[in-house]
Amino acid sequence: MNNTHEMLTLQHLYIIEKITSEGSVTKAAEKLNLTQSALSHQIRDLEAASGVKLFNRIGKKLVLNEAGQRVVSSSQKVLPVIRELEAELKEMREGKKQTIRISTECYTCYHWLPRLLIDFHEEYPGTEIQIVAEATRRPMEYLEAGKLELALVNGTNNNSSLHFEPLFEDRMVALLSDKHPLALRNTLLEFSDLHSETLVAFQISSDSNLLSPDLVSQLSPKKIIYIPMTEAIVEMVRFGMGITIMAEWAARQYLSTGGLVTLPFRSEIGTRHWYACTHKDRSDALSGLVDRIQSALLGTENPVMA
């Protein structure tokens, strides 16, 4: 036998499985839709690939030797796994089974999801939706790295492999104590009104914050306190320890507990444009989910997320 040999392939395993299960080359050839000569050639290729003989030839019969039995034993472990994988891929290809991982650039942007999924799961019962909370800090990075299928983001980039569909716009407002002098004034805010104030801002990570550097520079507060928890920020504001800036729809949910008011700015600042971002090559189920999100949120000033 030639000392040089190729690697074993799945096709080789399928062949030896069929020969052993059918008990003869003739029956195996019929099941594989091959001629006996073609199958004999495949057997020679199989033995060349393994580098050892796998069969003892007794007359016209092929009987597995020790090496062949080793191959069969391993193939019985490998082939069921491969067949299960092939079945799963077929279901995914046909849209019967899929996991869609989603994340947003806002920690509170999931109130709308349960209502939307009721209708979605009726059409795509085999599709599971997973929220990837840790991607909130960098959803675009996760999407580009293949760790998300859908990111809801307030901005676009120049990646040609990504597709952005517009959803809605929201506006940033000031949230402050109802006893704050600015609240008592009850007038539209100017940037200059915050120059002497303490700004309590949401911190995404040690090197990243929710408010853009450009917005912070325009506000130019006396002091900034960064906190990574919205509820703690709201309580500090309620007790007059500073003011905060957040989306109008997000701030509204805290007003019912009392002690807080929101004030818009005279100059419209911080208007954010939200998009559903996916890879251009996407499944029918993912397109269906994006369509539902877009129908629910497109053009709304107070999105379903509120």
Coordinates of N, CA, C and O in Angstrom, one line a residue, residues 142-253:
Y142 N -20.7 43.7 19.0 CA -21.3 42.3 19.1 C -21.9 41.9 17.8 O -21.7 40.7 17.4
L143 N -22.6 42.8 17.1 CA -23.3 42.4 15.8 C -22.2 42.1 14.8 O -22.3 41.1 14.1
E144 N -21.2 43.0 14.7 CA -20.2 42.8 13.7 C -19.3 41.5 14.0 O -18.8 40.9 13.0
A145 N -19.3 41.1 15.2 CA -18.5 39.9 15.6 C -19.3 38.6 15.5 O -18.9 37.6 15.8
G146 N -20.6 38.8 15.1 CA -21.5 37.6 14.9 C -22.1 37.1 16.2 O -22.5 36.0 16.3
K147 N -22.1 38.0 17.3 CA -22.6 37.6 18.6 C -24.0 38.1 18.8 O -24.7 37.8 19.8
L148 N -24.6 38.8 17.8 CA -25.9 39.3 17.8 C -26.5 39.2 16.4 O -25.7 39.2 15.4
E149 N -27.8 39.0 16.3 CA -28.5 39.1 15.0 C -29.2 40.4 14.8 O -29.4 40.9 13.7
L150 N -29.5 41.1 15.9 CA -30.3 42.4 15.8 C -29.8 43.3 16.9 O -29.7 42.9 18.1
A151 N -29.5 44.6 16.5 CA -29.1 45.6 17.5 C -30.0 46.8 17.2 O -30.1 47.3 16.1
L152 N -30.6 47.3 18.3 CA -31.3 48.6 18.2 C -30.4 49.7 18.7 O -30.0 49.7 19.9
V153 N -30.0 50.6 17.8 CA -29.0 51.6 18.1 C -29.4 53.0 17.7 O -30.3 53.1 16.8
N154 N -28.8 54.0 18.3 CA -29.1 55.4 17.9 C -28.0 56.0 17.1 O -27.3 56.9 17.5
G155 N -27.8 55.4 15.9 CA -26.8 55.9 15.0 C -26.5 54.9 14.0 O -26.9 53.7 14.1
T156 N -25.7 55.2 13.0 CA -25.3 54.3 11.9 C -23.8 54.3 11.8 O -23.1 55.2 12.4
N157 N -23.3 53.4 11.0 CA -21.9 53.5 10.7 C -21.7 53.1 9.2 O -22.7 52.9 8.5
N158 N -20.5 53.0 8.7 CA -20.2 52.9 7.3 C -19.9 51.4 6.9 O -19.4 51.1 5.8
N159 N -20.2 50.5 7.8 CA -20.0 49.0 7.5 C -21.0 48.6 6.4 O -22.2 48.6 6.6
S160 N -20.4 48.3 5.2 CA -21.3 48.0 4.1 C -22.0 46.6 4.2 O -22.9 46.4 3.4
S161 N -21.6 45.8 5.2 CA -22.3 44.5 5.3 C -23.5 44.6 6.2 O -24.3 43.7 6.4
L162 N -23.8 45.8 6.8 CA -24.9 46.0 7.8 C -26.0 46.8 7.1 O -25.8 47.6 6.2
H163 N -27.2 46.6 7.6 CA -28.4 47.2 7.1 C -29.1 48.0 8.2 O -29.3 47.3 9.3
F164 N -29.4 49.2 8.1 CA -30.0 50.0 9.1 C -31.5 50.4 8.6 O -31.6 51.0 7.6
E165 N -32.4 50.1 9.5 CA -33.8 50.5 9.2 C -34.3 51.5 10.2 O -34.2 51.2 11.4
P166 N -34.8 52.7 9.8 CA -35.2 53.7 10.8 C -36.4 53.3 11.6 O -37.3 52.6 11.1
L167 N -36.4 53.6 12.9 CA -37.5 53.3 13.8 C -38.2 54.5 14.3 O -39.3 54.7 14.0
F168 N -37.5 55.3 15.1 CA -38.1 56.5 15.7 C -37.0 57.5 16.1 O -35.8 57.2 16.1
E169 N -37.5 58.7 16.5 CA -36.6 59.7 17.1 C -37.0 59.9 18.6 O -38.2 59.8 18.9
D170 N -36.1 60.2 19.4 CA -36.4 60.7 20.8 C -35.6 61.8 21.2 O -34.5 62.1 20.5
R171 N -36.0 62.6 22.2 CA -35.3 63.8 22.5 C -34.9 63.7 24.0 O -35.6 63.2 24.8
M172 N -33.7 64.2 24.3 CA -33.2 64.3 25.6 C -33.8 65.5 26.4 O -34.0 66.5 25.8
V173 N -34.2 65.2 27.7 CA -34.7 66.3 28.5 C -34.0 66.3 29.8 O -33.3 65.3 30.2
A174 N -34.2 67.3 30.6 CA -33.6 67.3 32.0 C -34.6 66.8 32.9 O -35.8 67.1 32.9
L175 N -34.2 65.9 33.8 CA -35.0 65.4 34.9 C -34.5 66.0 36.2 O -33.3 65.9 36.5
L176 N -35.3 66.6 37.0 CA -34.9 67.3 38.2 C -35.9 67.3 39.3 O -37.1 67.0 39.0
S177 N -35.5 67.6 40.5 CA -36.4 67.7 41.6 C -37.5 68.8 41.4 O -37.2 69.8 40.8
D178 N -38.7 68.5 41.8 CA -39.8 69.5 41.6 C -39.5 70.7 42.5 O -40.2 71.7 42.4
K179 N -38.6 70.6 43.5 CA -38.2 71.8 44.3 C -37.0 72.5 43.8 O -36.6 73.5 44.5
H180 N -36.4 72.1 42.8 CA -35.2 72.7 42.2 C -35.6 74.1 41.7 O -36.7 74.3 41.1
P181 N -34.8 75.1 41.9 CA -35.1 76.5 41.4 C -35.4 76.5 39.9 O -36.3 77.3 39.5
L182 N -34.8 75.7 39.1 CA -35.1 75.7 37.7 C -36.5 75.1 37.4 O -37.2 75.6 36.5
A183 N -37.0 74.2 38.3 CA -38.3 73.6 38.1 C -39.3 74.6 38.5 O -40.4 74.8 37.9
L184 N -39.0 75.4 39.6 CA -39.9 76.4 40.1 C -40.1 77.5 39.0 O -41.1 78.2 39.0
R185 N -39.0 77.7 38.2 CA -39.1 78.7 37.2 C -40.0 78.3 36.1 O -40.6 79.1 35.4
N186 N -40.1 77.0 35.8 CA -41.0 76.4 34.8 C -40.8 77.0 33.5 O -41.8 77.4 32.8
T187 N -39.6 77.1 33.0 CA -39.3 77.7 31.7 C -38.4 76.7 30.9 O -37.8 75.8 31.5
L188 N -38.4 76.9 29.6 CA -37.5 76.1 28.8 C -36.0 76.4 29.2 O -35.7 77.5 29.5
L189 N -35.2 75.3 29.2 CA -33.8 75.4 29.6 C -32.9 75.9 28.5 O -33.1 75.6 27.3
E190 N -31.9 76.7 28.9 CA -30.8 77.0 28.0 C -29.6 76.2 28.5 O -29.5 75.7 29.6
F191 N -28.6 76.0 27.6 CA -27.4 75.3 28.0 C -26.8 76.0 29.2 O -26.3 75.4 30.1
S192 N -26.8 77.3 29.2 CA -26.2 78.1 30.2 C -26.8 77.9 31.6 O -26.2 78.1 32.6
D193 N -28.0 77.4 31.6 CA -28.7 77.2 32.9 C -28.0 76.1 33.7 O -28.2 76.0 34.9
L194 N -27.3 75.2 33.0 CA -26.7 74.1 33.7 C -25.2 74.3 34.1 O -24.6 73.4 34.7
H195 N -24.7 75.4 33.7 CA -23.2 75.7 34.0 C -22.9 75.6 35.5 O -21.8 75.3 35.9
S196 N -23.9 76.0 36.4 CA -23.6 75.9 37.8 C -24.2 74.7 38.5 O -24.3 74.7 39.7
E197 N -24.6 73.7 37.7 CA -25.3 72.6 38.3 C -24.4 71.3 38.3 O -23.4 71.2 37.6
T198 N -24.8 70.4 39.2 CA -24.2 69.1 39.2 C -25.0 68.1 38.3 O -26.2 68.0 38.5
L199 N -24.3 67.5 37.4 CA -25.0 66.6 36.5 C -24.7 65.2 36.9 O -23.6 64.8 37.1
V200 N -25.8 64.4 37.1 CA -25.7 63.0 37.5 C -25.9 62.2 36.2 O -27.0 62.3 35.7
A201 N -24.9 61.5 35.7 CA -25.0 60.9 34.4 C -24.8 59.4 34.5 O -24.1 58.9 35.4
F202 N -25.4 58.6 33.6 CA -25.3 57.2 33.5 C -24.0 56.8 32.9 O -23.6 57.3 31.9
Q203 N -23.3 55.9 33.7 CA -22.0 55.4 33.2 C -22.1 54.0 32.7 O -22.6 53.1 33.4
I204 N -21.8 53.8 31.4 CA -21.9 52.5 30.8 C -20.8 51.6 31.2 O -20.9 50.4 31.6
S205 N -19.5 52.1 31.2 CA -18.4 51.4 31.6 C -17.4 52.4 32.1 O -17.6 53.6 32.1
S206 N -16.2 52.0 32.6 CA -15.2 52.9 33.1 C -14.7 53.9 32.1 O -14.2 54.9 32.4
D207 N -14.8 53.5 30.8 CA -14.3 54.4 29.8 C -15.4 54.9 28.8 O -15.1 55.4 27.7
S208 N -16.7 54.7 29.1 CA -17.7 55.0 28.2 C -19.0 55.4 29.0 O -19.3 54.8 30.0
N209 N -19.6 56.5 28.5 CA -20.8 57.0 29.2 C -21.9 57.3 28.2 O -21.7 57.4 27.0
L210 N -23.2 57.3 28.7 CA -24.3 57.4 27.9 C -24.4 58.7 27.2 O -24.7 58.8 26.0
L211 N -24.0 59.8 27.9 CA -24.0 61.1 27.2 C -22.8 61.3 26.4 O -21.7 61.0 26.8
S212 N -23.0 61.8 25.2 CA -21.9 62.0 24.3 C -21.0 63.2 24.8 O -21.5 64.1 25.5
P213 N -19.7 63.1 24.5 CA -18.8 64.2 25.0 C -19.2 65.6 24.4 O -19.1 66.6 25.1
D214 N -19.8 65.5 23.2 CA -20.2 66.8 22.6 C -21.4 67.4 23.4 O -21.4 68.6 23.6
L215 N -22.3 66.6 23.8 CA -23.4 67.1 24.6 C -23.0 67.6 26.0 O -23.4 68.6 26.4
V216 N -22.1 66.8 26.6 CA -21.6 67.3 27.9 C -20.8 68.6 27.8 O -21.0 69.5 28.6
S217 N -20.1 68.8 26.7 CA -19.3 70.0 26.5 C -20.3 71.2 26.3 O -20.0 72.3 26.8
Q218 N -21.4 71.0 25.7 CA -22.4 72.0 25.5 C -23.1 72.4 26.8 O -23.4 73.5 27.1
L219 N -23.4 71.3 27.6 CA -24.0 71.6 28.9 C -23.1 72.2 29.9 O -23.5 73.1 30.7
S220 N -21.8 71.8 29.9 CA -20.7 72.4 30.7 C -21.1 72.6 32.1 O -21.1 73.7 32.7
P221 N -21.5 71.4 32.8 CA -21.9 71.6 34.2 C -20.8 71.8 35.2 O -19.6 71.6 34.8
K222 N -21.1 72.3 36.4 CA -20.0 72.6 37.4 C -19.4 71.3 37.8 O -18.1 71.3 38.0
K223 N -20.1 70.2 37.9 CA -19.6 68.9 38.3 C -20.4 67.8 37.7 O -21.6 67.9 37.4
I224 N -19.7 66.7 37.4 CA -20.4 65.5 36.9 C -20.1 64.3 37.8 O -19.0 64.0 38.2
I225 N -21.2 63.6 38.2 CA -21.1 62.4 38.9 C -21.6 61.3 38.0 O -22.8 61.3 37.6
Y226 N -20.8 60.3 37.8 CA -21.2 59.2 36.9 C -21.6 58.0 37.8 O -20.8 57.6 38.7
I227 N -22.8 57.4 37.5 CA -23.3 56.3 38.2 C -23.8 55.2 37.2 O -24.5 55.6 36.3
P228 N -23.5 53.9 37.5 CA -24.0 52.9 36.5 C -25.3 52.3 36.8 O -25.6 51.2 36.4
M229 N -26.2 53.1 37.5 CA -27.5 52.5 37.8 C -28.6 53.6 37.7 O -28.5 54.6 38.4
T230 N -29.5 53.4 36.8 CA -30.5 54.5 36.6 C -31.4 54.8 37.8 O -31.6 56.0 38.1
E231 N -31.8 53.8 38.6 CA -32.6 54.0 39.7 C -31.9 54.9 40.8 O -32.5 55.7 41.4
A232 N -30.6 54.7 40.9 CA -29.8 55.5 41.9 C -29.7 56.9 41.4 O -29.8 57.9 42.2
I233 N -29.5 57.1 40.1 CA -29.5 58.5 39.5 C -30.8 59.2 39.8 O -30.8 60.3 40.3
V234 N -31.9 58.5 39.6 CA -33.2 59.1 39.8 C -33.4 59.5 41.3 O -33.9 60.6 41.6
E235 N -33.0 58.7 42.2 CA -33.2 59.0 43.6 C -32.3 60.2 44.0 O -32.7 61.0 44.8
M236 N -31.1 60.2 43.5 CA -30.2 61.4 43.8 C -30.9 62.7 43.3 O -30.9 63.7 44.0
V237 N -31.4 62.6 42.1 CA -32.1 63.8 41.5 C -33.3 64.2 42.4 O -33.6 65.3 42.6
R238 N -34.1 63.1 42.8 CA -35.3 63.4 43.6 C -35.0 64.2 44.9 O -35.8 65.0 45.3
F239 N -33.8 63.8 45.4 CA -33.4 64.5 46.7 C -32.6 65.7 46.5 O -31.9 66.2 47.4
G240 N -32.6 66.2 45.3 CA -31.9 67.5 45.0 C -30.4 67.5 45.0 O -29.8 68.5 45.1
M241 N -29.8 66.3 44.7 CA -28.4 66.2 44.7 C -27.8 66.5 43.3 O -26.6 66.4 43.1
G242 N -28.6 66.8 42.4 CA -28.2 67.1 41.0 C -29.3 67.0 40.0 O -30.4 66.7 40.4
I243 N -29.0 67.1 38.8 CA -30.0 66.9 37.7 C -29.4 65.8 36.8 O -28.2 65.6 36.8
T244 N -30.3 65.3 36.0 CA -29.8 64.3 35.0 C -30.5 64.6 33.6 O -31.5 65.3 33.6
I245 N -29.9 64.0 32.6 CA -30.4 64.1 31.2 C -30.7 62.7 30.7 O -29.9 61.8 30.8
M246 N -31.9 62.5 30.2 CA -32.3 61.2 29.7 C -33.4 61.5 28.6 O -33.9 62.6 28.5
A247 N -33.7 60.4 27.9 CA -34.8 60.5 26.9 C -36.1 60.8 27.5 O -36.4 60.4 28.6
E248 N -36.9 61.7 26.8 CA -38.1 62.1 27.4 C -39.0 60.9 27.8 O -39.7 60.9 28.8
W249 N -39.1 59.9 26.9 CA -40.0 58.8 27.1 C -39.5 57.9 28.3 O -40.3 57.3 29.1
A250 N -38.2 57.9 28.5 CA -37.6 57.1 29.6 C -37.8 57.9 31.0 O -38.1 57.3 32.0
A251 N -37.7 59.2 30.9 CA -37.9 60.0 32.1 C -39.4 60.0 32.6 O -39.6 60.0 33.8
R252 N -40.3 59.9 31.7 CA -41.7 59.9 32.0 C -42.2 58.9 33.0 O -43.0 59.1 33.9
Q253 N -41.5 57.7 32.9 CA -42.0 56.6 33.8 C -41.7 56.9 35.3 O -42.2 56.2 36.2

